[in-house]
PDB file of C-alpha atoms in Angstrom:
ATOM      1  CA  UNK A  24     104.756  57.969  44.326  1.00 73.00           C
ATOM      2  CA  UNK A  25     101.737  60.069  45.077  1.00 83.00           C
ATOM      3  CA  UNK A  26      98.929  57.090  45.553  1.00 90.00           C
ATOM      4  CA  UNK A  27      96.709  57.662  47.992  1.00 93.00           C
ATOM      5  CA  UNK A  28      96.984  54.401  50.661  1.00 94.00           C
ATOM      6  CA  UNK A  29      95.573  53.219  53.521  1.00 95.00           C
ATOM      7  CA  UNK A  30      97.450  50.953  56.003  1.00 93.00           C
ATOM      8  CA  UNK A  31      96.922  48.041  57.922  1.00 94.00           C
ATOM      9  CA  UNK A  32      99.115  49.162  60.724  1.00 92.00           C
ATOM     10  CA  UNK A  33     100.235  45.897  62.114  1.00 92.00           C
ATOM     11  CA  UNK A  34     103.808  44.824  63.559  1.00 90.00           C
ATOM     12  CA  UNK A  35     104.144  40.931  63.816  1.00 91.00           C
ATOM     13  CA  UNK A  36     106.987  39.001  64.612  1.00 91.00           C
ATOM     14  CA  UNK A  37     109.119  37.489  61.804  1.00 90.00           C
ATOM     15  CA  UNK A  38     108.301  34.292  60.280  1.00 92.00           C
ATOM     16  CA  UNK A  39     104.090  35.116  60.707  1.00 93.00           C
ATOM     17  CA  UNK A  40     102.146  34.146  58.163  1.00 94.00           C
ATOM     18  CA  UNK A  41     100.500  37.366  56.311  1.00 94.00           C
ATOM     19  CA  UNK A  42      99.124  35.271  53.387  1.00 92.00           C
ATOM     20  CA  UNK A  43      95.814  35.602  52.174  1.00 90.00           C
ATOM     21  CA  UNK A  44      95.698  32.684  53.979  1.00 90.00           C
ATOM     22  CA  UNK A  45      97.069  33.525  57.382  1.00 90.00           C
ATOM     23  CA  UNK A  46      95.545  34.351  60.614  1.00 94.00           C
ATOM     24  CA  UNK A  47      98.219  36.955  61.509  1.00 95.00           C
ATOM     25  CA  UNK A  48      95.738  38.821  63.197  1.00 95.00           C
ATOM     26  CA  UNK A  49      96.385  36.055  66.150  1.00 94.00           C
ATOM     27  CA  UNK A  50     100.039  36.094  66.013  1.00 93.00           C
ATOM     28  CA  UNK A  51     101.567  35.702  69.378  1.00 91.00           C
ATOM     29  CA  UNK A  52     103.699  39.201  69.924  1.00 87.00           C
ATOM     30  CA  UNK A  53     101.753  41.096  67.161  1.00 88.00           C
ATOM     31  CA  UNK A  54     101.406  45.116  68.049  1.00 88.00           C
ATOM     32  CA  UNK A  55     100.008  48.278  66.255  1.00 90.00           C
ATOM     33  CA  UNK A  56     102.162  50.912  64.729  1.00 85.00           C
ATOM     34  CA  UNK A  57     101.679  53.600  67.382  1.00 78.00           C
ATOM     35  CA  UNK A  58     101.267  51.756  70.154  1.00 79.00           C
ATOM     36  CA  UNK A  59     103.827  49.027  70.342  1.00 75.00           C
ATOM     37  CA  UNK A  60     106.544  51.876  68.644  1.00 67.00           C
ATOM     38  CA  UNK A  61     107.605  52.518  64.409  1.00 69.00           C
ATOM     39  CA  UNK A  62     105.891  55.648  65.119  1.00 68.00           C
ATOM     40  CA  UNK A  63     102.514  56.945  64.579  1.00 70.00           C
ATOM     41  CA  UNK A  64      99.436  58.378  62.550  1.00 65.00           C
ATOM     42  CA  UNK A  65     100.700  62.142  63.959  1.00 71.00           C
ATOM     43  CA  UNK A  66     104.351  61.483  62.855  1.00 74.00           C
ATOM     44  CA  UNK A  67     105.446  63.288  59.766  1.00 76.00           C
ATOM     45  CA  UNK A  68     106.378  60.465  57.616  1.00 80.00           C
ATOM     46  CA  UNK A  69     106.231  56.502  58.684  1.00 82.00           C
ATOM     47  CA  UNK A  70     107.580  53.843  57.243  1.00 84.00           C
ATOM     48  CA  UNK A  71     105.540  50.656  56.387  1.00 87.00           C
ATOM     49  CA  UNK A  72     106.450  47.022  54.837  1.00 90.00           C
ATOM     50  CA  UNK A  73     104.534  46.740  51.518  1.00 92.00           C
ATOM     51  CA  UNK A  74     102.613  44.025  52.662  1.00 93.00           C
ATOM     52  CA  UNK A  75     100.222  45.944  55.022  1.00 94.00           C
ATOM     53  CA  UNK A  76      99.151  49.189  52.151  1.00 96.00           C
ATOM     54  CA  UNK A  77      96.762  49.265  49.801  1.00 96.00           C
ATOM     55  CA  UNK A  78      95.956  51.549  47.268  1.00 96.00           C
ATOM     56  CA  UNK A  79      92.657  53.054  47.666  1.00 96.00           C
ATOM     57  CA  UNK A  80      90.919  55.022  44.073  1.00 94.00           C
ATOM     58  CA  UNK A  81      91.377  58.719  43.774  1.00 92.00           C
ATOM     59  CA  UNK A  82      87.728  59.429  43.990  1.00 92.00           C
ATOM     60  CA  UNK A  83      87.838  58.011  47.741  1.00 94.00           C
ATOM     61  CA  UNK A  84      88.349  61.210  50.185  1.00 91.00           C
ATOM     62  CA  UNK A  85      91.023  60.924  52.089  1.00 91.00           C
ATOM     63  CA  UNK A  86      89.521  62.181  55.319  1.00 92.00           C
ATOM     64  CA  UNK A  87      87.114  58.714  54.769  1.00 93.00           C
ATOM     65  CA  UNK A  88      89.489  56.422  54.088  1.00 94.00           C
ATOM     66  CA  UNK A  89      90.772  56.817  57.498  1.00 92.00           C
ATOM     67  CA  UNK A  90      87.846  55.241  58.735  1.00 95.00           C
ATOM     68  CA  UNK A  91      88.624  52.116  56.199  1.00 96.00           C
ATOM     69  CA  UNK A  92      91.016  50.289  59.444  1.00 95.00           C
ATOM     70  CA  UNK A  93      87.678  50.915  62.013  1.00 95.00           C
ATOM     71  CA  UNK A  94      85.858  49.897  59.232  1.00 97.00           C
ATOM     72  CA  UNK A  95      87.475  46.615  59.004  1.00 98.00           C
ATOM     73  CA  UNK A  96      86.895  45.668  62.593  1.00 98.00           C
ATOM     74  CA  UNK A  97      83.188  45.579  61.791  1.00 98.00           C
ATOM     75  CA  UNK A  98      83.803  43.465  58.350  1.00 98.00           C
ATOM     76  CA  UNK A  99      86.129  40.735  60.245  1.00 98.00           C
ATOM     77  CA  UNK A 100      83.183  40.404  62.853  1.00 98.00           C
ATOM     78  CA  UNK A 101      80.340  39.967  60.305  1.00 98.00           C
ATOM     79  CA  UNK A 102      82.694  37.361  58.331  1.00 98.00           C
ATOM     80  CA  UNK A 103      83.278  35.969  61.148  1.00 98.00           C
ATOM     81  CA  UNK A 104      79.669  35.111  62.105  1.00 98.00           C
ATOM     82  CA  UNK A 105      79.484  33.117  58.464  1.00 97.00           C
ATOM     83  CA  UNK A 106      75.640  34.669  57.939  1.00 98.00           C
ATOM     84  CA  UNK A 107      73.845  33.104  54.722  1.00 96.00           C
ATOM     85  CA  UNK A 108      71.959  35.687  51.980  1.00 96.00           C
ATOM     86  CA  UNK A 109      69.782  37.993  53.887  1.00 96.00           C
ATOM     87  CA  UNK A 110      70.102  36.699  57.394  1.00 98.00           C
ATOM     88  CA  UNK A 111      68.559  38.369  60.494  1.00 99.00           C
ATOM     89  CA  UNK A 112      71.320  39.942  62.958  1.00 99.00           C
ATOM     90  CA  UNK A 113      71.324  41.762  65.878  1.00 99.00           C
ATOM     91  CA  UNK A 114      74.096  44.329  67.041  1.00 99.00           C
ATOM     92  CA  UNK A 115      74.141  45.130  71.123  1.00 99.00           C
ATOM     93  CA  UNK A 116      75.652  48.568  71.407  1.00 97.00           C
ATOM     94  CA  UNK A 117      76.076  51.284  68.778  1.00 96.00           C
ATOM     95  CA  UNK A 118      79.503  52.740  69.951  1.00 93.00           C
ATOM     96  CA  UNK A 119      81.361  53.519  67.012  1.00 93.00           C
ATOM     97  CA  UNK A 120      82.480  49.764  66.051  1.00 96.00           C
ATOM     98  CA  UNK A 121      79.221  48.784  66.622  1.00 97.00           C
ATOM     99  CA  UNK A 122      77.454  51.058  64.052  1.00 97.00           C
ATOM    100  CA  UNK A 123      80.624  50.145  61.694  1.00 97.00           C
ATOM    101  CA  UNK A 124      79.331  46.533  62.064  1.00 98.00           C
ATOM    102  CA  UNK A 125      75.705  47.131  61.460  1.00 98.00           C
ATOM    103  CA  UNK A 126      76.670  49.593  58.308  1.00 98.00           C
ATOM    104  CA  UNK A 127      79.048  46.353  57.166  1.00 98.00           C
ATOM    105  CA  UNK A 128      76.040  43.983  57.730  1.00 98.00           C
ATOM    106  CA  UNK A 129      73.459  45.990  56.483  1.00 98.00           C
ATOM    107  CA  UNK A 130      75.279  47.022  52.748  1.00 97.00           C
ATOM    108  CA  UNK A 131      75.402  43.059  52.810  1.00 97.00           C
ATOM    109  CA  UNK A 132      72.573  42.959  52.784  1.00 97.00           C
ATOM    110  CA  UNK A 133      70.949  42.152  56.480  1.00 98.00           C
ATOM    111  CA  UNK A 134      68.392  42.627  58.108  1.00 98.00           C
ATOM    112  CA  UNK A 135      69.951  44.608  60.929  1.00 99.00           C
ATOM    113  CA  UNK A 136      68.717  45.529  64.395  1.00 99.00           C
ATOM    114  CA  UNK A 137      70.438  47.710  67.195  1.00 99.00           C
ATOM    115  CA  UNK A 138      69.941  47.600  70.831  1.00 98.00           C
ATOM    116  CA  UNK A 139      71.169  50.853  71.862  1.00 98.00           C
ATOM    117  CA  UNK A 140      70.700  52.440  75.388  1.00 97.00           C
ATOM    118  CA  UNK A 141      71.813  56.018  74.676  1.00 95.00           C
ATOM    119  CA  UNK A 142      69.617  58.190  73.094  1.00 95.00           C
ATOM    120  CA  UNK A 143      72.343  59.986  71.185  1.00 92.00           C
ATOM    121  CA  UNK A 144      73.987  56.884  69.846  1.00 94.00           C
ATOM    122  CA  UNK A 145      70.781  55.576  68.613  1.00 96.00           C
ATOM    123  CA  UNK A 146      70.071  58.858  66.375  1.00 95.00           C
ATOM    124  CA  UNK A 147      73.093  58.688  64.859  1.00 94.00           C
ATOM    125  CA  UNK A 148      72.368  55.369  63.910  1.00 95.00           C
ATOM    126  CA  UNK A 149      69.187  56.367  62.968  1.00 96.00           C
ATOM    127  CA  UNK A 150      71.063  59.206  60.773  1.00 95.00           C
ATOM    128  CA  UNK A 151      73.661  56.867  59.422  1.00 94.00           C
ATOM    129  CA  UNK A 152      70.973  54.235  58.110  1.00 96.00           C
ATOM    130  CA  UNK A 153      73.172  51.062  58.946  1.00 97.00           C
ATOM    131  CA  UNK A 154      70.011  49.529  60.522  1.00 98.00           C
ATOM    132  CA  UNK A 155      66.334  48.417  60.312  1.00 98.00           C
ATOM    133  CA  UNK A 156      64.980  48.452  63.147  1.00 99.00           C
ATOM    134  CA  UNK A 157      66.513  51.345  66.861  1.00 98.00           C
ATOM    135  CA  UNK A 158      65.223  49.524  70.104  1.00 98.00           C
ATOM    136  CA  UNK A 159      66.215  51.212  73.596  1.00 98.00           C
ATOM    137  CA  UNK A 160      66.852  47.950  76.077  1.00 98.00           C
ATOM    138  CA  UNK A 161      66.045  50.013  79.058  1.00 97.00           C
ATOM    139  CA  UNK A 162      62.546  50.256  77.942  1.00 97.00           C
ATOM    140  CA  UNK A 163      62.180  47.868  75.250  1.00 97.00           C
ATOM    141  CA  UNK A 164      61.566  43.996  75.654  1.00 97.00           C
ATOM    142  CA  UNK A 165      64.956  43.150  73.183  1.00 97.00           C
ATOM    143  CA  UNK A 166      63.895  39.369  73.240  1.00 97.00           C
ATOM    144  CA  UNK A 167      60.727  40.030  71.993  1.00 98.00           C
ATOM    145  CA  UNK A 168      60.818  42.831  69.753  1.00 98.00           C
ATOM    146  CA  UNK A 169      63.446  40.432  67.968  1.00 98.00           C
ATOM    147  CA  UNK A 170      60.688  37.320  67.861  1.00 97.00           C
ATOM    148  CA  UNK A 171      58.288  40.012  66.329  1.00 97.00           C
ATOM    149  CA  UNK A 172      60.636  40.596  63.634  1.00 98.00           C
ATOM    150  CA  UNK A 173      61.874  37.102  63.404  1.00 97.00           C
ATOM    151  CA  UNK A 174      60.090  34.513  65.396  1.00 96.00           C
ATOM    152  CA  UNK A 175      63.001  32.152  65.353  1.00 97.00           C
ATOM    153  CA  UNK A 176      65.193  34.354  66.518  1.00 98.00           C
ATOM    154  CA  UNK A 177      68.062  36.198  65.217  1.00 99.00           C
ATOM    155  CA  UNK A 178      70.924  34.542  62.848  1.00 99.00           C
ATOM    156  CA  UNK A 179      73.833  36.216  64.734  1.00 99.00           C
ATOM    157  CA  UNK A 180      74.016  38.767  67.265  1.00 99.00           C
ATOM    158  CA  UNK A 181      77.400  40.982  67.626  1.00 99.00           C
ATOM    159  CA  UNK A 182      77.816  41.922  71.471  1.00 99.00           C
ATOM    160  CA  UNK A 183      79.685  45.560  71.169  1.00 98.00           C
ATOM    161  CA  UNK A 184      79.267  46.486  74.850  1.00 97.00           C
ATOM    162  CA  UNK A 185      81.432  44.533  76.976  1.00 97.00           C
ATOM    163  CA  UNK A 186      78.689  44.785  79.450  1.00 97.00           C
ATOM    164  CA  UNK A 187      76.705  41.428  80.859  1.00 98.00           C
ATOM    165  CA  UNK A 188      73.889  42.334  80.441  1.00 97.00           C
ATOM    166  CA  UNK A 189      74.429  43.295  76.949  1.00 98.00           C
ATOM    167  CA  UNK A 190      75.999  39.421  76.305  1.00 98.00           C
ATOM    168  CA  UNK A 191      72.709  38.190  77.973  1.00 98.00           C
ATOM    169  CA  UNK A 192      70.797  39.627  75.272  1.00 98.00           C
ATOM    170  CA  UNK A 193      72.458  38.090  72.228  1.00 98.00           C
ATOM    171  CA  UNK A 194      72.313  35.085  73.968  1.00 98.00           C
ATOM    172  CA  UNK A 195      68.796  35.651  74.199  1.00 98.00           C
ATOM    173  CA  UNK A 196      68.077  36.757  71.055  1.00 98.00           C
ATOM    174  CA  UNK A 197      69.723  33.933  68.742  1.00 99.00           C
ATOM    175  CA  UNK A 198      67.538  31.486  67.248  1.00 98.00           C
ATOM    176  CA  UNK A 199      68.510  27.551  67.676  1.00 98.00           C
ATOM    177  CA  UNK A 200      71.894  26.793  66.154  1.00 98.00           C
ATOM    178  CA  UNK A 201      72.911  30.913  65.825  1.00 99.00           C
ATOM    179  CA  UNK A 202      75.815  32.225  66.458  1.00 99.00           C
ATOM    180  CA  UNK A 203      76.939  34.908  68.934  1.00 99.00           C
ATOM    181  CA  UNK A 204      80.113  37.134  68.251  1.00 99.00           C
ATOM    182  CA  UNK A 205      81.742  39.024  70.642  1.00 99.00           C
ATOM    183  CA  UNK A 206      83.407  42.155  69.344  1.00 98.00           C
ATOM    184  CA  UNK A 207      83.857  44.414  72.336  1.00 98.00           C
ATOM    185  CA  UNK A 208      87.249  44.332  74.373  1.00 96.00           C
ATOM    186  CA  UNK A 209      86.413  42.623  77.689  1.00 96.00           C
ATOM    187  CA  UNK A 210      88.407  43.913  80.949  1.00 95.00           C
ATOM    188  CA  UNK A 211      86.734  41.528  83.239  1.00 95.00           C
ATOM    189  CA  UNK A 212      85.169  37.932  82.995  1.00 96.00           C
ATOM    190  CA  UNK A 213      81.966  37.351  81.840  1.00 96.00           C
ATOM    191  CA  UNK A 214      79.493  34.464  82.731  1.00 98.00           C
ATOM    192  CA  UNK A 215      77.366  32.374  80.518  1.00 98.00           C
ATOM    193  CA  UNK A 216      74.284  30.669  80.627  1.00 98.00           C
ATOM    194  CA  UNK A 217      75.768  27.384  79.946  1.00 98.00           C
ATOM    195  CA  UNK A 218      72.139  25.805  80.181  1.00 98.00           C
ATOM    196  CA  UNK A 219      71.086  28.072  77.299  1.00 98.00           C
ATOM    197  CA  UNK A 220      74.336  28.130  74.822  1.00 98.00           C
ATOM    198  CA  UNK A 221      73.800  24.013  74.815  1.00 99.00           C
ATOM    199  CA  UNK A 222      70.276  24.212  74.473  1.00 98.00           C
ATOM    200  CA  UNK A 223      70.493  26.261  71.457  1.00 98.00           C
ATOM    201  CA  UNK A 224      73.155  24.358  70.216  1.00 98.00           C
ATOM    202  CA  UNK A 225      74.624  27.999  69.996  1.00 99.00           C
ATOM    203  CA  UNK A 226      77.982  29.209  68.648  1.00 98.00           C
ATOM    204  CA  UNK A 227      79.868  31.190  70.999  1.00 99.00           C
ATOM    205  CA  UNK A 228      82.918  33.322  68.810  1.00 98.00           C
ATOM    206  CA  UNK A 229      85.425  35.846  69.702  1.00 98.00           C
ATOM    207  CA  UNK A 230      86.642  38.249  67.205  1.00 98.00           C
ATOM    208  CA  UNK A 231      89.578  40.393  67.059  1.00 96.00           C
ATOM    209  CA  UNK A 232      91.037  43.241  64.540  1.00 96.00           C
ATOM    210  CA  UNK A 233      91.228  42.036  61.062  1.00 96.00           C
ATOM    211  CA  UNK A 234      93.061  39.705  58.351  1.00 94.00           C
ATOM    212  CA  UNK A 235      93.066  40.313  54.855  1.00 96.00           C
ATOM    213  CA  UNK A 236      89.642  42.510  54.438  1.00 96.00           C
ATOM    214  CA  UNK A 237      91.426  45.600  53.900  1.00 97.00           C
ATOM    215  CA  UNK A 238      90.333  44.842  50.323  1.00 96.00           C
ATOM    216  CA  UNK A 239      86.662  43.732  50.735  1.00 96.00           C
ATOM    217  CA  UNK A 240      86.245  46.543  53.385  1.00 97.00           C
ATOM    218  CA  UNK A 241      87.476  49.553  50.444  1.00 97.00           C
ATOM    219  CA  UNK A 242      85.544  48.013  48.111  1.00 96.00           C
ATOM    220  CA  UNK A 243      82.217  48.189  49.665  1.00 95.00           C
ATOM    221  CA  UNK A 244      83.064  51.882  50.380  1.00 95.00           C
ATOM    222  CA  UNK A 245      84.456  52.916  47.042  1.00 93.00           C
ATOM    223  CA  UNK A 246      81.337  51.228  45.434  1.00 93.00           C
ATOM    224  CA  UNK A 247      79.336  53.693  47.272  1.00 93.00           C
ATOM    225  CA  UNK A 248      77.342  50.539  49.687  1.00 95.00           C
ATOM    226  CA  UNK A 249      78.787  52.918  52.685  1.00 95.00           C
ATOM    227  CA  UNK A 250      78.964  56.384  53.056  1.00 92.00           C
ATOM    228  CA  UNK A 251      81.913  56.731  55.652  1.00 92.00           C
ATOM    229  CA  UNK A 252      81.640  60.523  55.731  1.00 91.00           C
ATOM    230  CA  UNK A 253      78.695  60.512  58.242  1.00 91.00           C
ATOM    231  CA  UNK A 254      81.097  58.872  60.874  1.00 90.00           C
ATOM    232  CA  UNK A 255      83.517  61.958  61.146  1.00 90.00           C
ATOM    233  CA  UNK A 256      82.268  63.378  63.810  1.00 85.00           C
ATOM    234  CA  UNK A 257      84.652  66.451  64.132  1.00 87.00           C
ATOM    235  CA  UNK A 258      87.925  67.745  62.229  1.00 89.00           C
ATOM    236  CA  UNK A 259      90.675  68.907  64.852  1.00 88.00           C
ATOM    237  CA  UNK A 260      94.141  70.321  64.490  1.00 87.00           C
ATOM    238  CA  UNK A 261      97.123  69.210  66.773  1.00 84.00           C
ATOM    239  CA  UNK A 262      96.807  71.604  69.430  1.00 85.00           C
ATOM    240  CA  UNK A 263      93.035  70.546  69.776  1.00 86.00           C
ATOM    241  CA  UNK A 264      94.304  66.806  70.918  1.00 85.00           C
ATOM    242  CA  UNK A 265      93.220  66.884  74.043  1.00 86.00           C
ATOM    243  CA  UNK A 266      90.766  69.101  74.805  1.00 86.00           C
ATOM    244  CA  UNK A 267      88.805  68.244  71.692  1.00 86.00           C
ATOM    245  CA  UNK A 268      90.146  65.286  71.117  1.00 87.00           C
ATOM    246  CA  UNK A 269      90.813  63.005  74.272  1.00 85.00           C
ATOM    247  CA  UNK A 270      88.300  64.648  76.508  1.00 86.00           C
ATOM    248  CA  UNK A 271      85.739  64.310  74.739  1.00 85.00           C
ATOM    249  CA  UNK A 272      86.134  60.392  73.524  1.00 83.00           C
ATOM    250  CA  UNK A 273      86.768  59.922  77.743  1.00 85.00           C
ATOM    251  CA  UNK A 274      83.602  62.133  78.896  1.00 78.00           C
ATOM    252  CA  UNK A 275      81.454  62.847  75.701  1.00 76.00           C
ATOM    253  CA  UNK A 276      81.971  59.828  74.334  1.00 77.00           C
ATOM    254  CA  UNK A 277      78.092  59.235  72.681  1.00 80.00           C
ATOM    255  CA  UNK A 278      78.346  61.568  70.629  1.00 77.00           C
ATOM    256  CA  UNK A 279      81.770  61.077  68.996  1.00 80.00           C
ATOM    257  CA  UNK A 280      82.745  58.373  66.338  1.00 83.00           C
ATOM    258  CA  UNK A 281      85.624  59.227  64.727  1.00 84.00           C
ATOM    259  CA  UNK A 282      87.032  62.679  65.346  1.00 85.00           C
ATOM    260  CA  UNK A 283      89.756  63.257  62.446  1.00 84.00           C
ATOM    261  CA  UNK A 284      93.517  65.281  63.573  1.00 84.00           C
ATOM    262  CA  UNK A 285      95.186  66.988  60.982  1.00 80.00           C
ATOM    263  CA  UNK A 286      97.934  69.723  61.311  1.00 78.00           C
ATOM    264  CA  UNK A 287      95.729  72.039  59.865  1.00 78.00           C
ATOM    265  CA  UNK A 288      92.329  71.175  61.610  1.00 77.00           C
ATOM    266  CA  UNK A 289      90.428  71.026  58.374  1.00 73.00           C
ATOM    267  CA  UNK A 290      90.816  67.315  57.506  1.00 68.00           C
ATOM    268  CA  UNK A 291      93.374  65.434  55.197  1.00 67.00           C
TER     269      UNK A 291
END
């Protein structure tokens, strides 16, 4: 009673596999607590199968730890992409799962670049130190700024836009044999250079959620390799929901990344 927890909030059929082993993550008929019902993060209390908390150390804020389920979004993509020591990646769009990716890959310890449009968004990337090297793709040459860092190319690119032309540029940007993941939700098809991907002999890799790096994910924050606090972007109370809350993810959405709700307004 009393530890402080954070929770993998999944619901999955019976019978899944939720080893340390299992891609549950995939599991036909799989939900989120909140959206496909048990309740919610605003409900008083919720109840949770054992299997999906994990005890997070005392000296870990509570108002960061809620960024720990984001935060393992960004780890399952950068595992994903199976980089060796000290690889070369590039992440396309610095929304807020794309700077949780770069902050994942860079306390790796990558060599991380963004491709950012927004001015804002690149700042507070800037800010948040999660990468080497802030291009703007409207006005910068992403393909070659990346061969003047790396002449072969990047390692892995994550694609965090669900825009083409965003895809395009990881494409680009991976040298021979790299691999390019794609992290943002897609609501509409996207095409491919097929010439290219063979060429390149490239890997082409979806990614979605998380399995088992709850762990990994709390302990590169409570080791201090991220500091999560810089993501909370605003600390709102319940009647704040959805003027400062919704409307401003929906219309001022570059310069939120995680904006916190409490009862109180002043954080957890």
């Amino acid at each position: 009673m009393g530890d402080h927890v954070v929770v993998e909030p999944y619901i999955v059929p019976e019978g899944t596999d939720t080893s340390e082993t299992g891609h549950y993550n995939l599991s036909e008929g799989s939900n989120f607590i909140g959206l496909g019902g048990n309740g919610g993060g605003l409900a008083e209390k919720i109840s949770v199968d054992e299997r999906w908390v994990h005890k997070i150390p005392d000296s870990l804020p509570l108002d960061e730890a809620a960024l720990i389920e984001p935060l393992s979004v960004g780890y399952h993509a950068v595992e994903r992409a199976n980089l060796s020591e000290k690889s070369t990646i590039l992440v396309v769009g610095a929304g807020p799962i794309g700077l949780l990716t770069a902050a994942v890959a860079k306390a790796q310890g990558h060599t991380v670049i963004i491709s950012e449009p927004s001015g804002l968004r690149r700042k507070k990337a800037q800010e948040a130190q999660v990468a080497d090297y802030f291009f703007n793709p409207i006005e910068d040459d992403i393909q070659a700024k990346v061969h003047e860092i790396n002449e072969k190319g990047v390692d892995a690119a994550f694609e965090c836009t669900s825009v083409q032309p965003g895809f395009d540029a990881c494409l680009d940007a991976i040298r021979m044999g790299g691999t390019v993941v794609i992290v943002a939700i897609w609501g509409k098809p996207a095409s491919v250079d097929m010439a290219k991907l063979v060429i390149k002999e490239a890997n082409l890799l979806g990614t979605i959620a998380y399995n088992n790096t709850h762990p990994k994910t709390i302990d590169l924050v409570s080791t201090g390799k991220i500091k999560l606090d810089q993501f909370i972007t605003a600390k709102i109370g319940l009647d704040d929901l959805i003027d400062k809350g919704f409307d401003t993810l929906i219309h001022h959405n570059e310069t939120a990344v995680k904006i916190l709700v409490s009862p109180t307004g002043k954080g957890l």
